[in-house]
C-alpha positions as a LaTeX table, in Angstrom:
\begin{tabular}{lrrr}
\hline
Residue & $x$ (\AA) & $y$ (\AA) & $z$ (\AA) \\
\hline
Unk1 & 37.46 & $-9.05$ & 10.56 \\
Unk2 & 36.78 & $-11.98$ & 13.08 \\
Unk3 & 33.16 & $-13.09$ & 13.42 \\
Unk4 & 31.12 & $-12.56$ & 16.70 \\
Unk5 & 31.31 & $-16.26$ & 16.80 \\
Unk6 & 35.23 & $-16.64$ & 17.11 \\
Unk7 & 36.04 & $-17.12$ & 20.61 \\
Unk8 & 38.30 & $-14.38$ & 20.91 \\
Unk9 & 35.40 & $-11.87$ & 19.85 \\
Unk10 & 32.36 & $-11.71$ & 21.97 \\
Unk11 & 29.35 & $-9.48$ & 19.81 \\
Unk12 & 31.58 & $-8.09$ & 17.85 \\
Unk13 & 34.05 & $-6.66$ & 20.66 \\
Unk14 & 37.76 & $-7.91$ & 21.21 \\
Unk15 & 38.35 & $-10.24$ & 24.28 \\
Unk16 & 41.83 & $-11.78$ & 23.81 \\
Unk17 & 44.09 & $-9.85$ & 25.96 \\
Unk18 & 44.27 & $-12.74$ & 28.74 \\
Unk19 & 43.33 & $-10.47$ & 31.12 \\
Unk20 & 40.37 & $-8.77$ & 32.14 \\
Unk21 & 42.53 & $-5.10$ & 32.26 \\
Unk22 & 43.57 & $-5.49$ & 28.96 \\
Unk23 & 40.56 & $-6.49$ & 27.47 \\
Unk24 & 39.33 & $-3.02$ & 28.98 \\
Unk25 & 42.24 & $-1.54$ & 26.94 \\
Unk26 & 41.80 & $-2.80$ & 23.94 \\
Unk27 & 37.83 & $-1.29$ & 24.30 \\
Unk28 & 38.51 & 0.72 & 21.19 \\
Unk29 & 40.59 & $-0.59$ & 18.68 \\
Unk30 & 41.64 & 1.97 & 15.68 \\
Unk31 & 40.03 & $-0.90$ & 13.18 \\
Unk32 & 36.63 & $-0.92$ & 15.25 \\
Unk33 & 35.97 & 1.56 & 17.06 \\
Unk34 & 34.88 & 3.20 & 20.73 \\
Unk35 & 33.04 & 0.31 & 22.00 \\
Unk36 & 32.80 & 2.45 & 25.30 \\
Unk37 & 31.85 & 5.69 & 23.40 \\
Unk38 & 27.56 & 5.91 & 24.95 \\
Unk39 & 26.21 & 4.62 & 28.05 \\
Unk40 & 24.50 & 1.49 & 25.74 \\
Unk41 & 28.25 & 0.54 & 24.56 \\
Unk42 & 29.39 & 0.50 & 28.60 \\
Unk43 & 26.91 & $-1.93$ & 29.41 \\
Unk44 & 27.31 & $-4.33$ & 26.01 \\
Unk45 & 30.90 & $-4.21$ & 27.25 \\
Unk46 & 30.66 & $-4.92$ & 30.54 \\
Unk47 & 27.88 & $-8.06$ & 29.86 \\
Unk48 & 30.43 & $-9.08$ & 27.09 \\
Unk49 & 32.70 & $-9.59$ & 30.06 \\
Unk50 & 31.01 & $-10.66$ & 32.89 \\
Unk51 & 30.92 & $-7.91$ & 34.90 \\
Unk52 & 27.85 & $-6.15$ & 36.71 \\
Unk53 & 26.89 & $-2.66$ & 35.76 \\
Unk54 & 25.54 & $-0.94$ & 38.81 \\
Unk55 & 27.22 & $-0.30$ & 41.98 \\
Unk56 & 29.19 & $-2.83$ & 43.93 \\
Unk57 & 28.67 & $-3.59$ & 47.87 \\
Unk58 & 30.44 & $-0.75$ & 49.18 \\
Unk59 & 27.44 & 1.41 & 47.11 \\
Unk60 & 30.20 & 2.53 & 44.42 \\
Unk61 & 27.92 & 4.50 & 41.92 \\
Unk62 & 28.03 & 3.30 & 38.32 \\
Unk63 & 30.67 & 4.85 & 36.55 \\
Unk64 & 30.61 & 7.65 & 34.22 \\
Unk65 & 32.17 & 7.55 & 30.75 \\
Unk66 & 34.47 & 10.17 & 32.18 \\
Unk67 & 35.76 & 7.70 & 34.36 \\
Unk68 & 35.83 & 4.91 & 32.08 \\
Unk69 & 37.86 & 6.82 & 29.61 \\
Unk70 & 40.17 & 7.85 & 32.02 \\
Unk71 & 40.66 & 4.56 & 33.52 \\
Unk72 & 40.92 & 2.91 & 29.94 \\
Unk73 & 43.89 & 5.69 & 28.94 \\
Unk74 & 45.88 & 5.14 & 31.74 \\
Unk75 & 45.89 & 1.48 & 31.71 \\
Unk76 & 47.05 & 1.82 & 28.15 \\
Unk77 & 49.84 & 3.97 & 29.27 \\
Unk78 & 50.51 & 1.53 & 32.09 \\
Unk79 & 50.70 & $-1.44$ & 29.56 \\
Unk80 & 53.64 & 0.47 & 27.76 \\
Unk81 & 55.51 & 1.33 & 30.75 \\
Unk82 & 55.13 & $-2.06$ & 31.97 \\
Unk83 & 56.24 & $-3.22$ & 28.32 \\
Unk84 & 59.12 & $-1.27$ & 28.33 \\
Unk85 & 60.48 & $-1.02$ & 31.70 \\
Unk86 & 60.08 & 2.26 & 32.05 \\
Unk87 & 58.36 & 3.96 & 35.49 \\
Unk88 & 54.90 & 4.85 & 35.28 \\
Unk89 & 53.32 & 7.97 & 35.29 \\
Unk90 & 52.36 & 8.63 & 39.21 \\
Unk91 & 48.86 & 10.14 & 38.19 \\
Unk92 & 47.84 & 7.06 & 36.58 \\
Unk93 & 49.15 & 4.75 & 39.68 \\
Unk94 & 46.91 & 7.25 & 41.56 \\
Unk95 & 44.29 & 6.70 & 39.30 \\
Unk96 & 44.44 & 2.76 & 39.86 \\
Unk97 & 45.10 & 3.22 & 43.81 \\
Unk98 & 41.71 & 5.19 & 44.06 \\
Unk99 & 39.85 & 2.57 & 42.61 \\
Unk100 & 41.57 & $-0.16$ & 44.36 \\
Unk101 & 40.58 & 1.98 & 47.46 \\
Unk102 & 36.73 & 2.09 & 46.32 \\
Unk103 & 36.31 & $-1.22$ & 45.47 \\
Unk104 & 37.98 & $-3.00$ & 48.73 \\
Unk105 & 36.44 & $-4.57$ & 51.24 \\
Unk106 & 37.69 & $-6.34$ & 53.69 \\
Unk107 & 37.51 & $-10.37$ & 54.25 \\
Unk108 & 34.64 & $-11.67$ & 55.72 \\
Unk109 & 34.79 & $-14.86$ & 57.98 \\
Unk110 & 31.46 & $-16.98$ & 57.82 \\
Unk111 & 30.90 & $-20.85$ & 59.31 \\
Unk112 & 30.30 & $-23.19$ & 56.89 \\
Unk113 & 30.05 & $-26.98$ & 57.40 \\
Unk114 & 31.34 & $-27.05$ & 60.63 \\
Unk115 & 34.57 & $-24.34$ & 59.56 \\
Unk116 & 35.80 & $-21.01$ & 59.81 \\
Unk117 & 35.79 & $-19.39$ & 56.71 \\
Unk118 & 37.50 & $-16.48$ & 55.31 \\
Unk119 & 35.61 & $-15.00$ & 52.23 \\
Unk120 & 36.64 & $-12.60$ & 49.94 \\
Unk121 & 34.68 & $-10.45$ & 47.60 \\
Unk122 & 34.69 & $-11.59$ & 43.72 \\
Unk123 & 35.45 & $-9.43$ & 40.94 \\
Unk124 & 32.18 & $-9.84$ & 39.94 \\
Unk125 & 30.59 & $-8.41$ & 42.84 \\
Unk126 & 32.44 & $-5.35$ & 42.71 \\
Unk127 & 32.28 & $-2.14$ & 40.88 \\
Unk128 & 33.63 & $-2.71$ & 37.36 \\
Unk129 & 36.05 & 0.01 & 37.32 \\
Unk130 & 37.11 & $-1.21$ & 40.70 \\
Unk131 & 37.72 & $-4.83$ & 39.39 \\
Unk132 & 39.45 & $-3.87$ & 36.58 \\
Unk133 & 41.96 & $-1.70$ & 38.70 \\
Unk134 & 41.99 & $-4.91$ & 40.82 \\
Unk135 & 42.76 & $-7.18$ & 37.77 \\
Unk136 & 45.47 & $-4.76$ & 36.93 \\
Unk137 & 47.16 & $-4.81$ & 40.60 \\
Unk138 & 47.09 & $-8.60$ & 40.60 \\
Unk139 & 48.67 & $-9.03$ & 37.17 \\
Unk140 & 51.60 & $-6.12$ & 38.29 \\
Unk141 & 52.40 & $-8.44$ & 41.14 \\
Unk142 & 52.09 & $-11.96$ & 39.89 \\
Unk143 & 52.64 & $-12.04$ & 36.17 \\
Unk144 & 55.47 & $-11.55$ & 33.84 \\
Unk145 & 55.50 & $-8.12$ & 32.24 \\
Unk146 & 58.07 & $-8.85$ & 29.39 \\
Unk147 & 55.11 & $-11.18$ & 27.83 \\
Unk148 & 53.06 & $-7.92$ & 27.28 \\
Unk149 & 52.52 & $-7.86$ & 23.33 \\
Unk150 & 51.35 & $-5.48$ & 20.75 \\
Unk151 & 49.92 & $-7.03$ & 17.93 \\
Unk152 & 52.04 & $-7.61$ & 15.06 \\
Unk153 & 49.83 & $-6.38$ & 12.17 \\
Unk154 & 51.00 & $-3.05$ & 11.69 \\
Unk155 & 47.64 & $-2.04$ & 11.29 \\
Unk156 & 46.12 & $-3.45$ & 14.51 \\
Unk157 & 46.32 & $-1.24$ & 17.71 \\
Unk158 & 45.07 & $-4.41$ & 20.05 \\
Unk159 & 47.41 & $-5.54$ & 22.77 \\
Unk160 & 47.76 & $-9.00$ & 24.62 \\
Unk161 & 49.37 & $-10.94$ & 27.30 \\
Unk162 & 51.59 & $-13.92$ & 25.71 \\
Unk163 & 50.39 & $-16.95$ & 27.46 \\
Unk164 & 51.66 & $-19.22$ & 24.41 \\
Unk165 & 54.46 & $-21.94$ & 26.50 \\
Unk166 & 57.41 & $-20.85$ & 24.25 \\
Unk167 & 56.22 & $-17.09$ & 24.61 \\
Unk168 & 56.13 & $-16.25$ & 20.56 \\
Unk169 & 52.79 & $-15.08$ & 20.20 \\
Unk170 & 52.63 & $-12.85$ & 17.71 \\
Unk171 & 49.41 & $-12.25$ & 16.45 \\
Unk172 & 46.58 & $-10.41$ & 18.83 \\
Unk173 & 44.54 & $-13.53$ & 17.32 \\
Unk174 & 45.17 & $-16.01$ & 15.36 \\
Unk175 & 41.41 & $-15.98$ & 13.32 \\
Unk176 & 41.89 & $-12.43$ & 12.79 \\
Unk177 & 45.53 & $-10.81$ & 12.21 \\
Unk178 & 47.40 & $-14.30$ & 12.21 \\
Unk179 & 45.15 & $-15.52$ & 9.58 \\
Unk180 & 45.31 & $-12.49$ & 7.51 \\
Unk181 & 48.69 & $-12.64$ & 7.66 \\
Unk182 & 49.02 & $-16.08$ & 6.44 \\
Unk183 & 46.47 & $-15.15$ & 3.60 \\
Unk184 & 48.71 & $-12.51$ & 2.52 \\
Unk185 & 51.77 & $-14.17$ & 2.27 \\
Unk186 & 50.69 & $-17.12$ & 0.66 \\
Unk187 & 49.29 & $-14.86$ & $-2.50$ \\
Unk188 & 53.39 & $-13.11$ & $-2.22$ \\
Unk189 & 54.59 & $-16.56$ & $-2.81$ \\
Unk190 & 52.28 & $-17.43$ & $-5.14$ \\
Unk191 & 53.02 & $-14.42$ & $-7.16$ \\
Unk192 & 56.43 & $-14.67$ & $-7.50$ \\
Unk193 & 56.12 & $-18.43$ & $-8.25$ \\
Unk194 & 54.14 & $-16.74$ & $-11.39$ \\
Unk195 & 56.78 & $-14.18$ & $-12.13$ \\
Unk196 & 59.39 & $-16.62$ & $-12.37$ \\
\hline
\end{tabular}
């Protein structure tokens, strides 16, 4: 496995879905484990990806793991029906639309150097749950579903958004599946090469 060093690991926990959503997905890989399983893992998460643990400006209480679960599950779901085309389950729309709803607020205009200025709030600033359902609304809207990946390893359960120009990614990461997979063929080359 990947190293907390490599950049698409940060301690120890995948971050190389290109998006914050999918990162939240991928929370607990079959290989690793719940990283979201105890109140400690929620917060190593959430640091891991920049996100504040208590409540945002609207006064959103931290989230339970209840919640977090349930978020995480249908955002998997979502990633398949977005994969495949297919229409997604209305409870976990609802799901998303209830934290969109929490975690809005409206724009703010403040003067600033002698201008008008419309502010909005950052994702950091918000609840987490309600940034991550805002991630996931943004990316429906503006980004192109058919580059939604599952890993190619057949033993990897991590998903990703293909931002590679030609759109071939294959690998959830190159250090860690990519590189096994190079390892492994090169020693079924090498074997025949013996056999022969």
């Amino acid at each position: 496995m990947a190293t907390a060093q490599d950049s698409d690991f940060r301690d120890g926990m995948p971050f190389l879905g290109s998006r914050l959503w999918i990162d939240f997905a991928n929370s607990a890989p079959v290989a690793l484990g719940d990283f979201l399983a105890t109140p400690e893992g929620w917060a190593n998460w959430l640091a891991a990806a920049g996100l504040k643990a208590g409540a945002g400006r609207k006064g959103v209480a931290a989230a339970n793991l209840a919640d977090v679960h349930a978020l995480r599950a249908a955002l998997q779901r979502l990633f398949d029906a977005l994969q495949s085309g297919s229409r997604p389950a209305a409870s976990d729309l609802d799901l998303i639309n209830r934290y969109l709803v929490a975690g809005a607020t409206p724009p703010q205009l403040s003067w600033r150097d002698g201008k008008l200025l419309v502010e909005q709030q950052e994702a950091g600033d918000m609840d987490p749950l309600a940034a991550i359902a805002t991630d996931f609304a943004d990316f429906a809207t503006l980004y192109e579903t058919a580059r939604l990946r599952h890993c190619a390893n057949p033993e990897c359960s991590l998903i990703f958004y293909d931002t590679a120009r030609n759109g071939t990614r294959r690998w959830c990461s190159m250090s860690a599946c990519g590189n096994r997979h190079k390892v492994r063929s090169h020693r079924m080359r090498a074997a025949k090469l013996e056999c022969s």
